[in-house]
XYZ file of C-alpha atoms in Angstrom:
333
model
C 0.101 15.906 16.272
C -1.455 16.640 12.888
C -0.251 15.581 9.467
C 0.012 17.961 6.573
C -1.297 17.354 3.057
C 0.542 16.006 0.027
C -0.299 16.315 -3.653
C -0.596 12.933 -5.359
C -0.223 13.007 -9.121
C -1.152 15.778 -11.544
C -4.958 15.620 -11.573
C -5.685 17.494 -8.340
C -5.756 14.725 -5.740
C -4.616 15.903 -2.296
C -4.140 13.380 0.518
C -2.562 13.240 3.958
C 1.255 13.036 3.851
C 1.080 9.507 5.318
C -1.850 7.171 4.741
C -3.231 4.171 6.608
C -3.242 0.696 5.097
C -6.356 -1.046 6.430
C -5.858 -4.605 5.121
C -4.392 -5.944 8.368
C -7.561 -4.992 10.225
C -9.308 -7.875 8.441
C -6.691 -10.383 7.249
C -3.076 -11.522 6.948
C -1.723 -10.308 10.302
C -3.464 -12.360 12.963
C -6.983 -12.168 14.443
C -9.212 -9.172 13.826
C -10.198 -6.776 16.604
C -13.052 -4.656 15.301
C -13.324 -2.340 18.294
C -9.626 -1.451 18.218
C -9.655 -1.161 14.413
C -12.539 1.320 14.504
C -10.847 3.240 17.320
C -7.687 3.331 15.163
C -9.634 4.700 12.180
C -11.210 7.397 14.356
C -7.823 8.300 15.834
C -6.360 8.476 12.322
C -8.891 11.172 11.450
C -8.054 13.075 14.641
C -4.323 13.182 13.800
C -4.859 14.019 10.128
C -3.996 10.585 8.694
C -7.032 10.619 6.424
C -5.870 8.700 3.315
C -7.394 5.258 3.934
C -6.506 2.264 1.778
C -8.759 -0.783 1.377
C -9.863 -3.257 -1.340
C -12.791 -5.530 -2.115
C -10.496 -8.562 -1.822
C -9.421 -7.738 1.748
C -11.404 -10.224 3.751
C -12.825 -10.429 1.094
C -15.405 -7.663 1.422
C -15.280 -7.277 5.210
C -12.560 -4.606 5.223
C -14.666 -2.261 3.094
C -17.657 -3.024 5.338
C -15.562 -2.175 8.394
C -14.679 1.211 6.904
C -18.307 1.806 5.994
C -19.323 1.325 9.637
C -16.391 3.278 11.082
C -16.849 6.291 8.806
C -20.546 6.958 9.411
C -20.804 10.707 9.884
C -17.111 11.121 8.998
C -17.035 10.353 5.269
C -16.260 13.921 4.245
C -13.147 13.939 6.460
C -11.314 11.141 4.618
C -9.966 10.110 1.235
C -10.913 6.503 0.459
C -8.867 4.381 -1.906
C -10.125 0.935 -2.886
C -9.328 -1.608 -5.587
C -10.865 -3.929 -8.162
C -9.316 -6.589 -10.340
C -9.703 -10.032 -8.786
C -12.270 -12.751 -9.357
C -13.655 -13.848 -5.995
C -15.214 -17.328 -5.866
C -16.654 -18.850 -2.675
C -14.952 -16.199 -0.577
C -11.516 -16.753 -2.114
C -9.431 -14.892 -4.658
C -9.430 -16.840 -7.921
C -7.377 -15.080 -10.573
C -7.787 -11.650 -12.121
C -10.881 -10.089 -13.700
C -10.769 -6.548 -15.054
C -13.465 -6.859 -17.706
C -15.233 -3.479 -17.939
C -18.586 -4.958 -16.875
C -16.918 -6.549 -13.841
C -15.239 -3.257 -12.885
C -18.668 -1.607 -12.810
C -20.141 -4.446 -10.713
C -17.273 -4.207 -8.218
C -17.571 -0.440 -7.907
C -21.329 -0.592 -7.284
C -20.770 -3.246 -4.593
C -17.853 -1.330 -3.025
C -19.935 1.847 -2.829
C -22.603 -0.049 -0.888
C -20.105 -1.645 1.499
C -18.339 1.670 2.076
C -21.699 3.417 2.564
C -20.716 6.229 0.207
C -21.669 7.608 -3.201
C -18.122 7.965 -4.505
C -14.668 6.409 -4.324
C -11.853 8.945 -4.179
C -9.111 6.780 -5.713
C -9.879 3.542 -7.565
C -6.967 1.223 -8.332
C -6.718 -1.777 -10.585
C -5.313 -4.190 -7.977
C -3.306 -6.293 -10.424
C -2.919 -6.109 -14.188
C -5.238 -8.558 -15.978
C -3.364 -10.066 -18.945
C -6.685 -11.051 -20.557
C -8.075 -7.490 -20.744
C -6.379 -4.696 -22.723
C -5.305 -1.887 -20.422
C -7.050 0.598 -22.711
C -10.380 -1.100 -21.904
C -9.665 -0.925 -18.179
C -8.775 2.777 -18.282
C -11.796 3.506 -20.455
C -14.127 1.751 -18.004
C -12.734 3.711 -15.052
C -12.944 6.907 -17.105
C -16.687 6.353 -17.540
C -17.088 5.902 -13.775
C -15.173 9.159 -13.243
C -17.499 10.937 -15.703
C -20.480 9.612 -13.728
C -19.060 10.919 -10.424
C -18.763 7.459 -8.852
C -14.945 7.640 -8.903
C -12.724 10.709 -8.613
C -9.222 9.481 -9.534
C -7.672 6.425 -11.236
C -4.735 4.379 -9.965
C -2.825 1.200 -10.791
C -1.131 -1.301 -8.473
C 2.049 -3.231 -9.292
C 1.764 -2.303 -12.981
C 4.792 -2.277 -15.269
C 5.910 0.612 -17.469
C 4.136 -0.475 -20.665
C 0.771 -0.800 -18.942
C 1.229 2.431 -17.000
C 1.790 4.265 -20.266
C -1.132 2.545 -22.016
C -3.525 3.370 -19.174
C -2.337 6.959 -18.826
C -2.871 7.586 -22.559
C -6.586 6.740 -22.199
C -7.382 8.184 -18.758
C -4.862 10.007 -16.542
C -3.364 7.851 -13.805
C -2.962 9.751 -10.538
C -1.089 7.135 -8.510
C 0.779 3.873 -8.732
C 0.584 1.718 -5.633
C 3.504 -0.706 -5.416
C 5.738 -2.224 -2.808
C 8.609 0.161 -2.148
C 10.694 0.531 0.973
C 14.234 0.512 2.265
C 14.366 -3.206 1.578
C 12.431 -3.368 -1.689
C 13.889 -1.065 -4.320
C 12.706 -2.683 -7.561
C 10.980 0.531 -8.726
C 14.097 2.677 -8.813
C 15.746 1.799 -12.147
C 12.767 2.280 -14.498
C 9.380 2.788 -12.844
C 10.189 5.868 -10.745
C 11.689 7.810 -13.712
C 8.533 6.982 -15.710
C 6.308 8.219 -12.872
C 8.256 11.492 -12.809
C 7.920 11.873 -16.576
C 4.156 11.260 -16.519
C 3.360 13.181 -13.325
C 2.084 10.125 -11.462
C 2.379 9.812 -7.677
C 3.703 6.757 -5.829
C 1.899 5.092 -2.926
C 4.316 2.585 -1.355
C 2.632 -0.284 0.427
C 4.523 -2.429 2.969
C 6.799 0.573 3.739
C 8.010 -1.250 6.873
C 8.891 -4.428 4.977
C 5.772 -6.162 6.324
C 6.963 -5.316 9.806
C 10.578 -6.408 9.369
C 11.930 -2.862 9.490
C 9.898 -2.064 12.600
C 11.912 -4.497 14.750
C 10.605 -7.218 17.088
C 10.436 -9.750 14.253
C 10.288 -13.525 14.578
C 11.142 -16.331 12.199
C 8.446 -17.404 9.742
C 7.659 -20.622 11.607
C 6.946 -18.708 14.821
C 3.968 -16.927 13.219
C 0.618 -18.755 12.966
C -0.402 -20.201 9.617
C -3.012 -17.434 9.288
C -0.269 -14.787 9.318
C 1.209 -13.702 5.967
C 4.718 -13.775 7.437
C 4.479 -17.545 8.000
C 5.041 -17.915 4.230
C 7.165 -14.823 3.570
C 10.481 -15.957 2.012
C 12.375 -13.099 3.690
C 11.355 -14.371 7.127
C 12.650 -17.888 6.468
C 15.933 -19.647 7.306
C 19.167 -18.001 6.184
C 17.195 -15.169 4.575
C 15.907 -14.186 8.022
C 19.418 -14.083 9.504
C 20.802 -11.983 6.641
C 17.882 -9.575 6.778
C 18.116 -9.085 10.540
C 21.757 -8.104 10.028
C 20.888 -5.678 7.198
C 18.015 -4.104 9.124
C 20.265 -3.422 12.117
C 21.293 -0.162 10.399
C 17.716 1.104 10.790
C 17.755 0.180 14.470
C 21.084 1.920 15.023
C 19.862 5.227 13.587
C 16.594 4.918 15.517
C 18.486 4.378 18.775
C 20.716 7.380 18.103
C 17.651 9.505 17.337
C 15.528 8.266 20.242
C 13.025 7.083 17.632
C 11.453 3.788 16.591
C 12.953 1.798 13.687
C 9.680 1.982 11.762
C 9.738 5.768 12.003
C 13.181 5.847 10.406
C 11.985 3.611 7.550
C 9.025 5.931 6.895
C 11.189 9.070 7.178
C 13.530 7.585 4.547
C 10.578 7.120 2.178
C 9.284 10.648 2.745
C 12.721 12.030 1.887
C 12.800 10.073 -1.388
C 9.926 12.071 -2.890
C 11.808 15.372 -3.181
C 14.980 13.497 -4.113
C 13.277 11.750 -7.047
C 11.004 14.657 -7.964
C 7.787 12.672 -7.477
C 4.955 12.626 -4.952
C 5.413 9.765 -2.468
C 2.761 8.914 0.145
C 3.469 5.721 2.117
C 0.576 3.769 3.642
C 1.925 1.813 6.628
C -0.703 -0.623 7.797
C -1.795 -1.124 11.382
C -4.881 -2.022 13.390
C -3.690 -0.410 16.633
C -3.758 3.224 17.739
C -0.302 3.103 19.333
C 1.389 2.056 16.074
C -0.672 4.548 14.073
C 0.603 7.378 16.270
C 4.186 6.142 15.913
C 3.859 6.038 12.138
C 2.347 9.510 11.872
C 5.105 10.974 14.069
C 7.644 9.872 11.442
C 6.650 12.939 9.411
C 8.568 15.077 11.913
C 11.858 13.191 11.439
C 14.231 14.656 8.860
C 17.157 12.379 8.045
C 20.440 14.006 7.058
C 22.528 13.061 4.004
C 24.863 10.814 6.019
C 21.952 8.877 7.516
C 20.271 8.499 4.111
C 23.475 7.204 2.539
C 24.112 4.794 5.395
C 20.614 3.333 5.054
C 20.894 3.110 1.273
C 24.140 1.154 1.545
C 23.105 -1.115 4.427
C 19.881 -2.128 2.702
C 21.018 -2.051 -0.914
C 19.253 -4.680 -3.055
C 22.199 -7.087 -2.827
C 22.091 -6.943 1.000
C 18.456 -8.068 1.252
C 17.988 -11.814 1.074
C 15.101 -13.664 -0.539
C 12.269 -12.738 -2.932
C 9.598 -10.350 -1.662
C 6.751 -12.725 -2.443
C 6.071 -16.413 -2.923
C 6.369 -17.579 -6.522
C 2.575 -17.569 -6.964
C 2.194 -14.005 -5.672
C 5.118 -12.774 -7.797
C 3.456 -14.187 -10.904
C 0.751 -11.512 -10.566
C 3.208 -8.589 -10.503
C 3.438 -6.902 -13.926
C 7.202 -6.722 -14.438
């Protein structure tokens, strides 16, 4: 088992064809298990899943520190993506902050936590309405010129801000939620990415676990678990979404595969279909799930399967907003 490489954007960034979202190793999905998380990171390198996604706000701070410890002696084998853009007060996220001086402070601190001298891909985590995007792109451009950052990315940015950033410093990747059950990028964002030569890094490619099967209602998850508050896991939304997601399960059963593998295979097939680079970053903190996710690269869905999935999980078949109202307010749409 070894993943191939995938180009991401037009500036020369090459990453593994599937990445690893590391957030859940430190927050949002139940208690942390450092030993298993580090073993998962080491196994990821062994199987070629070397595009690792973190952020200063994950924890906060402790996820980057975890990677820094896990990657000692292995730094040159991985591509590290991290993010700036939030104000963190007393260990909690407190609004956005993408002032150029703050970007520099965050990068210096991230480099120390990650125990490295450069960040491969630096994203603005969320658009800051108080700071012109040109100033943000200019600040990252200076860090690129200094060798502290290699490539620039945006997360959950809208078309206007993508264009404004790209005009100042080339954007290599947009990280946004995109999956079988979250298709909001298709009408406008994906055509713009194709036009500008920007890659797409879908986070939550398994619908925060919903498309992987074995899901429970929101109230059955502990309060510390993100899904406890996820609108799509609640009440009638949950029932409707279980019914819609059954199409993924059916194809998985017929293929002798796991539902999550089918969801990832669908995403991988969208890249050539749309004419853009797509590199999903399913998150996990366990080796067994990592290996399942990586094996999805070997599954090629046929046209009938793709159409069946598209229809079963069309936007009008998925029930409930993808975020709480507060979280949605930070998405630049």
